[in-house]
Short mmCIF file of C-alpha atoms in Angstrom, two decimals:
data_model
loop_
_atom_site.label_atom_id
_atom_site.label_comp_id
_atom_site.label_asym_id
_atom_site.label_seq_id
_atom_site.Cartn_x
_atom_site.Cartn_y
_atom_site.Cartn_z
CA MET A 1 -12.86 70.62 66.01
CA LYS A 2 -16.28 70.41 64.63
CA LYS A 3 -19.00 68.73 66.43
CA ILE A 4 -21.34 66.48 64.80
CA LEU A 5 -24.53 64.83 65.73
CA VAL A 6 -25.83 61.65 64.09
CA ILE A 7 -29.54 61.12 65.35
CA GLY A 8 -30.27 57.61 65.53
CA GLY A 9 -26.68 56.81 66.03
CA THR A 10 -27.44 53.62 67.75
CA GLY A 11 -29.53 52.20 65.00
CA VAL A 12 -28.01 49.96 62.38
CA THR A 13 -26.98 52.69 59.77
CA GLY A 14 -26.77 55.31 62.12
CA HIS A 15 -24.18 53.14 64.27
CA LEU A 16 -22.19 52.66 61.06
CA ILE A 17 -22.26 56.34 60.16
CA TYR A 18 -21.42 57.16 63.88
CA ARG A 19 -18.29 54.76 63.83
CA GLU A 20 -17.15 55.73 60.09
CA LEU A 21 -17.10 59.44 61.04
CA GLN A 22 -15.45 59.04 64.28
CA THR A 23 -12.23 57.87 61.98
CA ASN A 24 -11.86 61.50 60.86
CA PRO A 25 -9.37 63.41 63.02
CA ASN A 26 -10.80 66.70 62.61
CA LEU A 27 -14.18 65.90 63.79
CA GLU A 28 -15.80 65.01 67.34
CA ILE A 29 -18.83 62.60 66.65
CA PHE A 30 -21.88 62.04 69.07
CA GLY A 31 -24.61 59.67 68.50
CA THR A 32 -28.45 59.62 70.23
CA SER A 33 -30.64 57.32 71.85
CA ARG A 34 -34.01 57.38 73.38
CA ARG A 35 -33.25 55.48 75.92
CA ALA A 36 -31.86 57.57 78.70
CA ALA A 37 -31.10 54.49 81.00
CA ALA A 38 -29.26 52.81 78.55
CA ILE A 39 -26.65 55.11 77.64
CA SER A 40 -23.17 54.17 78.95
CA ASP A 41 -21.08 56.10 76.25
CA ASP A 42 -19.91 59.90 76.93
CA HIS A 43 -20.50 60.40 73.03
CA ILE A 44 -24.30 59.11 73.07
CA ILE A 45 -26.69 61.60 74.55
CA TYR A 46 -30.21 61.54 75.05
CA PHE A 47 -32.53 62.71 72.35
CA ASP A 48 -36.28 61.97 71.74
CA LEU A 49 -38.58 63.73 69.58
CA ALA A 50 -41.35 63.27 72.21
CA ALA A 51 -39.48 65.27 74.61
CA ASP A 52 -39.49 68.87 75.25
CA LYS A 53 -39.27 70.92 71.83
CA GLN A 54 -37.42 73.43 73.30
CA ARG A 55 -34.92 71.14 75.19
CA ASN A 56 -34.22 69.53 71.99
CA ILE A 57 -33.59 72.90 70.12
CA ALA A 58 -31.25 74.08 72.64
CA LEU A 59 -29.19 70.39 72.42
CA LEU A 60 -28.81 70.79 68.61
CA GLN A 61 -27.72 74.14 69.00
CA LYS A 62 -24.55 72.65 70.57
CA PHE A 63 -23.42 71.13 67.15
CA ASP A 64 -21.95 72.32 63.95
CA PHE A 65 -23.88 69.82 61.84
CA THR A 66 -26.21 66.77 62.33
CA VAL A 67 -27.17 63.60 60.32
CA ILE A 68 -30.46 62.35 60.44
CA ALA A 69 -30.60 58.32 60.38
CA LEU A 70 -33.80 58.39 62.63
CA GLY A 71 -36.37 56.04 60.98
CA PRO A 72 -38.77 55.15 59.84
CA PHE A 73 -38.78 58.35 57.90
CA GLU A 74 -42.63 57.57 57.10
CA LYS A 75 -43.34 58.16 60.91
CA TYR A 76 -41.03 61.16 61.44
CA LEU A 77 -41.38 62.83 58.22
CA ASN A 78 -39.77 66.30 58.60
CA LYS A 79 -39.67 66.85 61.91
CA VAL A 80 -36.09 66.65 62.85
CA GLN A 81 -35.35 68.76 60.07
CA GLN A 82 -38.13 71.14 61.08
CA LEU A 83 -35.94 71.46 64.65
CA CYS A 84 -32.45 71.48 62.71
CA ILE A 85 -33.83 74.73 60.98
CA ILE A 86 -35.03 76.43 64.18
CA ALA A 87 -31.63 75.63 65.87
CA GLN A 88 -30.00 77.04 62.67
CA VAL A 89 -27.93 73.94 62.65
CA ASN A 90 -27.31 72.43 59.02
CA CYS A 91 -28.31 68.92 58.38
CA LEU A 92 -28.21 65.81 55.99
CA ASP A 93 -30.79 63.23 56.23
CA ILE A 94 -30.99 59.56 54.53
CA ASN A 95 -34.55 59.63 54.19
CA ASP A 96 -35.95 56.79 51.65
CA SER A 97 -39.90 57.80 51.96
CA ILE A 98 -41.92 59.66 49.59
CA LEU A 99 -44.15 61.16 51.54
CA ALA A 100 -41.29 62.32 53.93
CA ALA A 101 -39.48 63.59 50.90
CA GLN A 102 -42.32 66.01 49.87
CA LYS A 103 -42.94 67.07 53.37
CA ILE A 104 -39.16 68.04 53.70
CA LYS A 105 -39.04 69.92 50.51
CA ASN A 106 -41.87 72.03 51.59
CA LEU A 107 -39.20 73.45 54.17
CA GLN A 108 -37.57 75.27 51.56
CA GLU A 109 -38.60 78.86 52.52
CA GLN A 110 -38.20 78.11 56.01
CA ALA A 111 -34.50 76.95 55.42
CA GLU A 112 -33.78 80.05 53.60
CA LYS A 113 -34.98 82.45 56.17
CA GLN A 114 -33.09 80.83 58.84
CA LYS A 115 -29.90 80.25 56.60
CA VAL A 116 -29.71 76.67 57.23
CA THR A 117 -28.85 74.13 54.62
CA VAL A 118 -31.06 70.84 54.66
CA LEU A 119 -29.56 67.71 52.38
CA THR A 120 -32.16 65.32 52.02
CA GLY A 121 -32.15 62.07 50.31
CA PHE A 122 -28.37 61.31 50.93
CA GLY A 123 -28.61 57.37 51.55
CA LEU A 124 -28.79 54.44 49.15
CA CYS A 125 -31.95 54.64 47.03
CA PRO A 126 -32.33 57.98 46.81
CA GLY A 127 -28.98 59.10 47.45
CA LEU A 128 -26.42 56.81 45.60
CA SER A 129 -29.10 55.69 43.29
CA THR A 130 -29.54 59.28 41.97
CA LEU A 131 -25.97 59.84 41.47
CA ALA A 132 -25.72 56.66 39.43
CA LEU A 133 -28.60 57.36 37.31
CA GLY A 134 -27.59 60.73 36.70
CA LEU A 135 -24.24 59.49 35.12
CA ASN A 136 -25.60 58.95 31.48
CA LEU A 137 -29.01 61.17 31.65
CA SER A 138 -29.39 62.51 28.03
CA SER A 139 -31.84 63.50 25.44
CA THR A 140 -31.16 59.99 23.70
CA VAL A 141 -32.16 57.87 26.80
CA THR A 142 -35.72 56.60 26.63
CA ASP A 143 -35.78 54.02 29.69
CA ILE A 144 -33.92 53.77 33.04
CA ALA A 145 -34.09 50.73 35.25
CA CYS A 146 -32.79 50.67 38.54
CA ARG A 147 -32.59 47.22 40.29
CA LEU A 148 -31.62 46.72 43.92
CA TYR A 149 -30.20 43.27 45.33
CA ILE A 150 -30.57 43.27 49.25
CA GLY A 151 -28.75 40.13 50.44
CA GLN A 152 -29.52 38.41 53.96
CA GLN A 153 -28.46 40.90 56.64
CA PRO A 154 -29.06 41.62 60.06
CA ILE A 155 -32.14 44.19 59.86
CA GLY A 156 -32.84 46.67 62.20
CA PRO A 157 -36.63 47.59 63.08
CA GLY A 158 -36.88 50.86 61.25
CA ALA A 159 -35.79 49.16 58.15
CA MET A 160 -38.16 46.39 58.67
CA ALA A 161 -41.21 48.63 59.30
CA ALA A 162 -40.36 50.72 55.76
CA MET A 163 -40.04 47.51 54.28
CA LEU A 164 -43.65 46.48 55.25
CA ARG A 165 -45.11 49.72 54.64
CA THR A 166 -43.58 49.97 51.23
CA ILE A 167 -44.37 46.81 49.60
CA ASN A 168 -47.86 47.69 48.00
CA GLN A 169 -50.26 46.08 45.49
CA GLN A 170 -49.49 49.37 43.51
CA TYR A 171 -46.00 50.77 43.09
CA PRO A 172 -44.76 53.96 41.24
CA VAL A 173 -43.13 54.30 37.92
CA LEU A 174 -42.24 57.35 35.09
CA VAL A 175 -44.09 56.95 32.13
CA LYS A 176 -42.66 59.72 29.68
CA GLY A 177 -41.74 61.50 32.67
CA LYS A 178 -44.95 61.37 34.27
CA LYS A 179 -45.90 59.30 37.56
CA PHE A 180 -48.25 56.66 37.37
CA TRP A 181 -49.29 53.99 39.62
CA ILE A 182 -49.52 50.26 38.26
CA ASP A 183 -50.04 47.08 39.62
CA ASN A 184 -47.50 45.44 41.52
CA GLU A 185 -46.21 41.74 41.10
CA VAL A 186 -43.60 39.15 41.91
CA THR A 187 -41.02 38.60 39.01
CA ASP A 188 -38.57 35.98 38.78
CA ASN A 189 -36.63 36.54 35.34
CA TYR A 190 -34.14 39.00 36.37
CA ARG A 191 -30.18 38.13 36.53
CA PHE A 192 -28.02 40.47 38.62
CA TRP A 193 -24.45 41.37 37.66
CA GLY A 194 -22.26 38.19 38.70
CA HIS A 195 -24.97 35.77 39.86
CA SER A 196 -25.93 32.43 38.45
CA GLN A 197 -29.47 32.45 39.03
CA SER A 198 -32.18 34.77 38.39
CA SER A 199 -33.61 36.56 41.33
CA SER A 200 -37.59 37.50 42.46
CA LEU A 201 -38.16 41.51 41.85
CA ILE A 202 -40.93 43.29 43.28
CA GLY A 203 -41.83 46.91 42.58
CA TYR A 204 -41.12 49.56 45.20
CA GLU A 205 -41.10 53.19 46.21
CA ASN A 206 -38.42 55.69 45.86
CA PRO A 207 -38.69 59.36 46.24
CA GLU A 208 -36.64 59.55 42.93
CA MET A 209 -40.17 59.52 41.65
CA VAL A 210 -40.83 62.83 42.60
CA THR A 211 -37.74 64.39 43.48
CA THR A 212 -35.54 64.39 40.35
CA ALA A 213 -36.57 67.03 38.10
CA ALA A 214 -34.57 65.54 35.18
CA LEU A 215 -36.29 62.42 34.91
CA ARG A 216 -39.37 64.41 34.49
CA LYS A 217 -37.85 67.12 31.89
CA LEU A 218 -36.47 64.35 29.71
CA LYS A 219 -39.54 62.72 29.84
CA VAL A 220 -38.20 58.99 30.65
CA ASN A 221 -39.58 55.68 31.55
CA TYR A 222 -38.25 54.60 34.93
CA SER A 223 -38.69 51.95 37.30
CA TYR A 224 -37.84 50.97 40.75
CA LYS A 225 -37.54 47.15 41.87
CA VAL A 226 -36.07 45.45 44.48
CA HIS A 227 -34.84 41.76 45.47
CA PHE A 228 -34.91 40.70 49.20
CA ALA A 229 -32.62 37.43 49.48
CA ALA A 230 -34.08 36.94 53.15
CA LEU A 231 -37.61 36.53 51.66
CA LYS A 232 -38.97 33.70 49.53
CA LYS A 233 -41.01 34.43 46.33
CA THR A 234 -44.06 32.76 48.41
CA GLN A 235 -43.29 35.52 51.28
CA LEU A 236 -43.53 38.51 49.05
CA LYS A 237 -46.58 37.51 47.24
CA PHE A 238 -47.94 36.93 50.84
CA LEU A 239 -47.13 40.39 51.65
CA LEU A 240 -48.53 41.89 48.60
CA LYS A 241 -52.04 40.42 49.02
CA ALA A 242 -51.47 41.17 52.79
CA SER A 243 -50.49 44.81 52.30
CA SER A 244 -54.26 46.06 52.29
CA TRP A 245 -54.53 45.23 55.63
CA LEU A 246 -51.55 45.73 57.30
CA ASN A 247 -51.49 48.27 59.85
CA THR A 248 -49.92 49.97 62.91
CA GLN A 249 -50.87 46.95 64.92
CA THR A 250 -49.77 44.18 62.72
CA ILE A 251 -46.33 45.75 61.40
CA PRO A 252 -44.71 45.64 64.74
CA PHE A 253 -45.87 42.06 64.96
CA LEU A 254 -44.44 41.09 61.58
CA GLN A 255 -41.25 43.36 62.54
CA LYS A 256 -40.68 41.11 65.64
CA LEU A 257 -41.51 37.87 64.01
CA TYR A 258 -38.90 38.41 61.10
CA PHE A 259 -36.08 39.78 63.65
CA LEU A 260 -36.44 36.49 65.77
CA PHE A 261 -36.38 34.54 62.69
CA SER A 262 -33.21 36.13 61.09
CA LYS A 263 -31.58 35.75 64.25
CA MET A 264 -32.15 32.27 64.05
CA LYS A 265 -30.77 31.63 60.79
CA ARG A 266 -27.04 30.83 61.72
CA GLN A 267 -25.53 30.17 58.14
CA VAL A 268 -26.03 32.08 54.92
CA LYS A 269 -24.82 31.42 51.55
CA GLN A 270 -21.91 33.63 50.27
CA SER A 271 -23.83 34.45 47.36
CA ASP A 272 -26.89 35.93 49.35
CA LYS A 273 -24.84 38.44 51.04
CA GLY A 274 -24.09 41.92 49.96
CA CYS A 275 -25.83 44.38 48.52
CA LEU A 276 -25.93 45.28 44.34
CA LEU A 277 -27.11 48.46 42.97
CA GLU A 278 -27.59 48.28 39.11
CA VAL A 279 -28.58 51.32 36.87
CA THR A 280 -29.56 50.57 33.17
CA TRP A 281 -29.82 53.12 30.44
CA LYS A 282 -31.79 52.39 27.30
CA GLY A 283 -31.99 54.60 24.01
CA LYS A 284 -29.27 54.52 21.54
CA GLY A 285 -27.82 51.44 22.93
CA GLN A 286 -27.92 50.04 26.45
CA GLN A 287 -25.20 50.93 29.17
CA LYS A 288 -25.20 49.91 32.85
CA LEU A 289 -23.56 50.77 36.11
CA VAL A 290 -23.28 48.27 38.78
CA ILE A 291 -22.30 49.32 42.37
CA SER A 292 -21.78 46.68 45.36
CA GLY A 293 -21.02 46.50 48.92
CA GLU A 294 -20.84 44.23 52.00
CA SER A 295 -24.73 45.54 52.97
CA SER A 296 -27.15 48.06 52.06
CA TYR A 297 -27.13 49.80 55.30
CA TYR A 298 -23.11 49.89 54.94
CA MET A 299 -23.82 51.52 51.28
CA THR A 300 -26.46 54.08 52.66
CA ALA A 301 -23.87 54.99 55.56
CA MET A 302 -20.69 55.55 53.22
CA PHE A 303 -22.67 57.64 50.86
CA ALA A 304 -23.67 59.44 53.46
CA CYS A 305 -20.11 59.78 55.38
CA VAL A 306 -18.27 60.66 52.20
CA ILE A 307 -20.97 63.96 51.62
CA VAL A 308 -20.35 64.91 55.19
CA THR A 309 -16.56 64.82 54.90
CA GLU A 310 -16.60 66.36 51.46
CA ILE A 311 -18.61 69.35 53.34
CA PHE A 312 -16.11 69.94 56.24
CA GLU A 313 -13.53 69.73 53.44
CA THR A 314 -15.05 72.31 51.67
CA LYS A 315 -15.01 70.52 48.63
CA ILE A 316 -18.83 70.69 48.73
CA THR A 317 -20.34 74.09 49.37
CA LEU A 318 -24.32 75.21 49.24
CA ALA A 319 -26.23 78.24 50.31
CA ALA A 320 -29.30 78.21 52.53
CA GLY A 321 -32.01 75.78 51.30
CA VAL A 322 -33.47 72.21 50.75
CA TYR A 323 -31.08 70.20 48.48
CA ASP A 324 -30.98 66.51 47.34
CA TRP A 325 -28.34 64.83 45.16
CA GLU A 326 -29.50 66.46 41.83
CA ASN A 327 -28.10 69.82 43.13
CA LEU A 328 -24.76 67.96 43.86
CA THR A 329 -24.27 66.23 40.75
CA ALA A 330 -20.85 68.07 39.44
CA ASN A 331 -19.11 66.32 42.45
CA SER A 332 -20.43 62.82 41.00
CA GLU A 333 -16.91 61.47 39.75
CA ARG A 334 -15.32 62.66 42.81
CA VAL A 335 -17.78 61.10 45.33
CA LEU A 336 -17.82 57.80 43.73
CA ALA A 337 -13.80 57.64 43.80
CA ASP A 338 -14.11 58.28 47.56
CA LEU A 339 -16.79 55.63 47.76
CA GLU A 340 -14.37 52.98 46.06
CA LYS A 341 -11.80 54.07 48.83
CA LYS A 342 -14.64 53.07 51.35
CA GLY A 343 -14.72 49.31 50.25
CA LEU A 344 -17.60 49.93 47.42
CA GLN A 345 -16.80 48.20 44.08
CA ILE A 346 -18.06 50.23 40.73
CA LYS A 347 -18.35 48.74 37.71
CA HIS A 348 -19.33 49.97 34.05
CA ARG A 349 -20.98 47.58 31.64
#
C-alpha cells in the first residue's frame, strides 16, 4: 500500500484532500500539524518547516508521495518542494502565488538531477482553470477571460492572508501574450451563469500569467477577475486603497477580524454559496465553459485528488522535473469526467 503525506492536512483545503484520499483503499494517507501538542490522530504527524531540516527530510523519506497544501504560498515559496527533492519523494502542490510559481519552476535542474517529479499549481486557479482555458485554445482565439465567483464559506487563515496580499492597486493581464500591470478597480457589470444579479469583480493575480506558455505563444489577451460574495463593494474598494499599507502586522489583524465576523454570520443566502469558474474564449465567435462546486476549497481539493489518484493508477506518468498542468493537457477530458464524479458540474455554453 502506497503512503501519501498531505502537508497542511489540518488546514481547510488540506483536510479536504486528506479526507478524500482516505476513501481510496489502495492508499494510506497521513496529514501534518505544526502543533505537536494538539495531535491526537495516529495519521496526523508533526511537521514544521522551522524544525530541524534533517528531521523533516528523514520524515519525508518514509512516504511514496507528498501533497503540499501548506499556505500561504507567498510565505513558504519553494521550501517544501526543495525538501521533497532532497528526500527524493515526488510531490504535488496547490500553489496559487506568482512569486512562488517562479521559485518552484527554478527547481527544474535540481529535480531532474535527483530524479524527482514536482507537480506545481494543481489547485483551482491555476490548475483547474488552466485545464479549462486550454480546452479551446487555438490560433483563432484573441481574448480569454477567466472569472471566478467565490461564495460565502468558512475561510482559513492561509486563504485570508493570500487574498489580502493579492488584492492590489494594480493587477497583471496579458496583452497579445505579454504581461502588463494595469490599474485595478471594482466593477459591477458581470453576471455569472445562473445568477439573476450582476456581481462586483476585482482584478486578481494568477500564476497562469507567467506559467502558461501557450497564452504567450498564441499572443492572446487574458484577464483574471474574482468576486468575493463575503465582501461588499465598499469593502473591496477599501482593500484596494489600503493595499499600499497592508503589511505583516495589519494582515494578521484583518485575518482575525474577518474570521470572527464570518463565524458570526449564521445565515447565508443559497445564491451566495458555492464556487463558479467561468472561462470565455473570443475570436471567431464566442465559447464559454462553466465549472461549479460547493466551495473554492472543495474544487481545489478535488482537482488535486483526481491528479494524485490518476498518478497511482498510472494513467499519468511523468519523467523527473517540474511540471504544471500545461504538460498534462492530453488528460483533460478524462480528468473532467473524474471531477464530475466528485460532484463538480461542468457546462459548455
